[in-house]
Short mmCIF file of C-alpha atoms in Angstrom, two decimals:
data_model
loop_
_atom_site.label_atom_id
_atom_site.label_comp_id
_atom_site.label_asym_id
_atom_site.label_seq_id
_atom_site.Cartn_x
_atom_site.Cartn_y
_atom_site.Cartn_z
CA MET A 24 15.86 -66.50 1.56
CA LYS A 25 13.89 -67.78 -1.42
CA ALA A 26 12.07 -65.51 -3.86
CA ALA A 27 10.30 -65.65 -7.22
CA VAL A 28 12.66 -63.90 -9.64
CA VAL A 29 12.05 -62.92 -13.24
CA GLU A 30 15.55 -63.53 -14.56
CA LYS A 31 14.65 -62.01 -17.92
CA PRO A 32 11.40 -61.65 -19.86
CA GLY A 33 9.73 -65.04 -20.10
CA GLN A 34 11.91 -66.70 -17.45
CA LEU A 35 10.48 -66.96 -13.90
CA VAL A 36 12.38 -69.01 -11.31
CA VAL A 37 12.45 -69.53 -7.56
CA ARG A 38 15.96 -69.02 -6.18
CA GLU A 39 17.99 -67.85 -3.21
CA VAL A 40 18.37 -64.09 -2.88
CA PRO A 41 19.98 -61.87 -0.21
CA ASP A 42 17.94 -60.94 2.84
CA PRO A 43 16.24 -57.52 2.88
CA VAL A 44 18.25 -54.45 3.85
CA VAL A 45 16.54 -52.96 6.91
CA GLY A 46 16.93 -49.23 7.56
CA PRO A 47 16.22 -47.27 10.76
CA TYR A 48 12.61 -46.54 9.73
CA ASP A 49 11.96 -50.04 8.36
CA ALA A 50 10.23 -53.03 9.92
CA LEU A 51 11.31 -56.52 8.83
CA CYS A 52 8.34 -58.74 7.93
CA ASP A 53 7.69 -62.37 7.19
CA ILE A 54 5.62 -62.28 4.01
CA LEU A 55 2.55 -64.42 4.66
CA TYR A 56 0.63 -64.13 1.38
CA CYS A 57 1.00 -62.52 -2.00
CA ALA A 58 -1.66 -62.51 -4.71
CA THR A 59 -0.82 -62.50 -8.41
CA CYS A 60 -1.68 -59.29 -10.24
CA THR A 61 -2.87 -60.16 -13.73
CA ALA A 62 -1.67 -56.79 -15.01
CA THR A 63 1.58 -55.71 -13.34
CA ASP A 64 3.01 -59.17 -12.62
CA ARG A 65 2.13 -60.51 -16.06
CA HIS A 66 3.65 -57.47 -17.79
CA ILE A 67 6.87 -57.83 -15.79
CA ILE A 68 7.10 -61.54 -16.63
CA GLU A 69 6.42 -60.89 -20.31
CA GLY A 70 8.85 -57.97 -20.48
CA ASN A 71 6.34 -55.31 -21.51
CA PHE A 72 5.79 -53.40 -18.26
CA PRO A 73 4.95 -49.89 -19.54
CA PHE A 74 7.23 -48.01 -17.13
CA GLY A 75 10.35 -50.09 -17.68
CA MET A 76 11.86 -52.79 -15.49
CA GLU A 77 15.41 -53.88 -14.72
CA TYR A 78 16.08 -57.62 -14.63
CA PRO A 79 16.54 -59.88 -12.79
CA ALA A 80 13.71 -58.67 -10.53
CA ILE A 81 11.80 -60.12 -7.58
CA LEU A 82 8.13 -60.23 -8.52
CA GLY A 83 4.95 -59.33 -6.62
CA HIS A 84 3.17 -56.44 -4.89
CA GLU A 85 -0.18 -57.67 -3.53
CA SER A 86 1.25 -58.92 -0.26
CA ILE A 87 0.54 -59.08 3.45
CA GLY A 88 3.49 -59.30 5.84
CA ARG A 89 3.72 -59.93 9.59
CA VAL A 90 6.10 -57.58 11.39
CA ARG A 91 8.99 -59.45 12.97
CA GLU A 92 11.56 -56.79 13.97
CA LEU A 93 11.54 -53.00 14.19
CA GLY A 94 14.22 -50.56 13.12
CA PRO A 95 15.25 -48.17 15.93
CA LYS A 96 13.12 -45.26 14.65
CA VAL A 97 9.92 -47.15 13.82
CA ARG A 98 6.96 -45.88 15.87
CA ASN A 99 3.82 -46.84 13.95
CA PHE A 100 4.26 -50.61 13.53
CA GLN A 101 4.47 -53.24 16.24
CA PRO A 102 5.76 -56.84 16.15
CA GLY A 103 2.93 -59.09 15.05
CA ASP A 104 1.13 -56.41 13.01
CA HIS A 105 -0.17 -57.52 9.62
CA VAL A 106 0.83 -54.89 7.06
CA THR A 107 0.05 -54.41 3.36
CA ARG A 108 2.67 -54.29 0.59
CA ALA A 109 5.69 -55.80 2.37
CA GLY A 110 8.43 -56.39 -0.17
CA ALA A 111 12.04 -57.38 -0.62
CA THR A 112 14.70 -54.75 -1.21
CA PRO A 113 16.91 -54.46 -4.29
CA HIS A 114 20.53 -55.59 -4.16
CA PRO A 115 22.33 -53.65 -6.88
CA GLU A 116 25.66 -55.02 -5.68
CA VAL A 117 24.68 -58.42 -7.11
CA GLY A 118 22.51 -57.07 -9.95
CA LEU A 119 19.18 -57.93 -8.29
CA HIS A 120 16.25 -55.53 -8.70
CA ILE A 121 12.64 -55.60 -7.58
CA GLY A 122 9.32 -55.70 -9.38
CA TRP A 123 8.03 -54.65 -5.93
CA GLY A 124 9.52 -57.81 -4.45
CA ALA A 125 6.65 -59.40 -2.53
CA PHE A 126 7.04 -62.98 -3.77
CA ALA A 127 9.77 -63.57 -1.20
CA GLU A 128 10.04 -65.06 2.25
CA GLN A 129 10.80 -61.70 3.88
CA GLY A 130 10.42 -58.03 3.09
CA ILE A 131 10.22 -54.63 4.70
CA VAL A 132 7.60 -51.99 5.36
CA ARG A 133 8.61 -48.37 6.00
CA ASP A 134 7.31 -46.05 8.71
CA CYS A 135 6.75 -42.99 6.51
CA LEU A 136 4.69 -41.24 9.18
CA ALA A 137 7.68 -41.31 11.53
CA MET A 138 9.93 -40.06 8.72
CA ASP A 139 7.54 -37.16 8.06
CA GLU A 140 7.42 -36.30 11.76
CA ASP A 141 11.22 -36.34 11.93
CA GLY A 142 11.63 -34.28 8.75
CA VAL A 143 13.54 -37.05 7.01
CA ALA A 144 13.42 -37.12 3.19
CA ASN A 145 12.37 -40.40 1.63
CA ASP A 146 12.77 -40.87 -2.10
CA GLY A 147 10.81 -44.12 -1.83
CA TYR A 148 7.82 -42.51 -0.11
CA PRO A 149 5.27 -42.97 -2.91
CA PHE A 150 5.86 -46.72 -2.73
CA PHE A 151 6.19 -47.22 1.01
CA ARG A 152 3.30 -44.95 2.04
CA MET A 153 1.10 -47.84 0.95
CA ASN A 154 2.18 -49.88 3.97
CA GLN A 155 -0.93 -49.97 6.15
CA VAL A 156 -1.70 -52.06 9.24
CA ILE A 157 -4.79 -54.22 8.79
CA PRO A 158 -7.14 -55.24 11.65
CA PRO A 159 -6.19 -58.52 13.35
CA SER A 160 -9.71 -59.82 12.72
CA LEU A 161 -9.12 -59.75 8.95
CA SER A 162 -7.61 -62.87 7.42
CA PRO A 163 -4.19 -62.04 5.91
CA ALA A 164 -5.00 -64.23 2.91
CA ASP A 165 -8.24 -62.33 2.27
CA ALA A 166 -6.51 -59.00 2.91
CA THR A 167 -4.41 -59.29 -0.25
CA ILE A 168 -7.47 -57.95 -2.13
CA ILE A 169 -7.04 -54.65 -0.25
CA ILE A 170 -4.19 -53.73 -2.61
CA ASN A 171 -6.51 -54.26 -5.59
CA TRP A 172 -9.28 -52.22 -3.95
CA ARG A 173 -6.92 -49.37 -3.08
CA GLU A 174 -5.49 -49.18 -6.59
CA THR A 175 -8.87 -49.27 -8.34
CA TRP A 176 -10.40 -46.77 -5.90
CA SER A 177 -7.45 -44.42 -6.40
CA TYR A 178 -7.76 -44.65 -10.18
CA LEU A 179 -11.49 -43.88 -10.22
CA THR A 180 -11.21 -40.98 -7.78
CA ARG A 181 -8.34 -39.46 -9.79
CA MET A 182 -10.63 -39.69 -12.83
CA ARG A 183 -13.21 -37.80 -10.72
CA VAL A 184 -15.95 -40.35 -11.24
CA GLY A 185 -19.01 -39.13 -9.39
CA TYR A 186 -22.76 -38.75 -9.26
CA ASN A 187 -24.60 -39.79 -12.41
CA ASP A 188 -21.41 -40.38 -14.44
CA ARG A 189 -21.35 -43.32 -16.81
CA VAL A 190 -18.43 -45.74 -16.62
CA LEU A 191 -17.59 -48.56 -18.98
CA VAL A 192 -15.51 -51.34 -17.42
CA LEU A 193 -13.71 -53.61 -19.86
CA GLY A 194 -12.37 -56.68 -18.13
CA THR A 195 -13.29 -59.34 -15.64
CA GLY A 196 -12.04 -60.81 -12.41
CA GLY A 197 -11.10 -58.97 -9.23
CA VAL A 198 -10.00 -55.76 -10.96
CA GLY A 199 -13.11 -55.46 -13.13
CA LEU A 200 -15.44 -56.23 -10.23
CA SER A 201 -13.62 -53.71 -8.02
CA PHE A 202 -14.02 -50.98 -10.64
CA VAL A 203 -17.75 -51.74 -10.98
CA ASN A 204 -18.38 -51.71 -7.23
CA HIS A 205 -16.31 -48.57 -6.60
CA ALA A 206 -18.15 -46.77 -9.41
CA VAL A 207 -21.45 -47.69 -7.77
CA ASN A 208 -20.10 -46.46 -4.40
CA LEU A 209 -19.20 -43.16 -6.10
CA LEU A 210 -22.83 -42.91 -7.30
CA ALA A 211 -22.11 -43.41 -10.98
CA LYS A 212 -25.22 -44.01 -13.04
CA GLU A 213 -26.34 -47.63 -13.15
CA SER A 214 -27.67 -48.92 -16.46
CA ARG A 215 -30.61 -51.12 -15.59
CA GLY A 216 -30.50 -54.64 -16.99
CA ARG A 217 -26.76 -54.52 -17.69
CA ARG A 218 -25.30 -54.65 -14.19
CA GLN A 219 -24.27 -58.30 -14.49
CA SER A 220 -22.24 -57.54 -17.59
CA GLY A 221 -20.20 -54.95 -15.70
CA ALA A 222 -21.68 -51.97 -17.54
CA LEU A 223 -22.64 -48.87 -15.56
#
């Protein structure tokens, strides 16, 4: 399959990569859409991702996949489901890693609920627990923003933003607007006359 691979910092190419490795709790997906994250993706491309990155790496994490095939122990996904955060798998045998791996033709989602029910350990759980089925009425292209919303909501709630708090948002675009709207939803204090500038 084809994928967008950061060969090394500053070098992004589209090339053939091995197909995903599908485990018993994994569902194989066709990746329909993947948005570009101006933070994570850019940092990986530029080589300054703060948590380290092994290269070459398949880029992308704001994806929506359509389930194609189910592993034998998958119970919470069905063929045809649209699922968030589908991504390719690493292939250490050929020196290929993932920067979440969603800029690819195919990827996997993992049924972590089934793994929990079966008492199976999953070292990748913090990543794969983000795989959520979206309603069929929601456009898969539009649904890529869900990843942005989830990440910004999670950040603000971990900061314990709440009633009458003041929040300063530095930045623009989808991430900045998501932070502003989530802060309002959490009842942060709104500064009158400065809403359009993103200040709360």
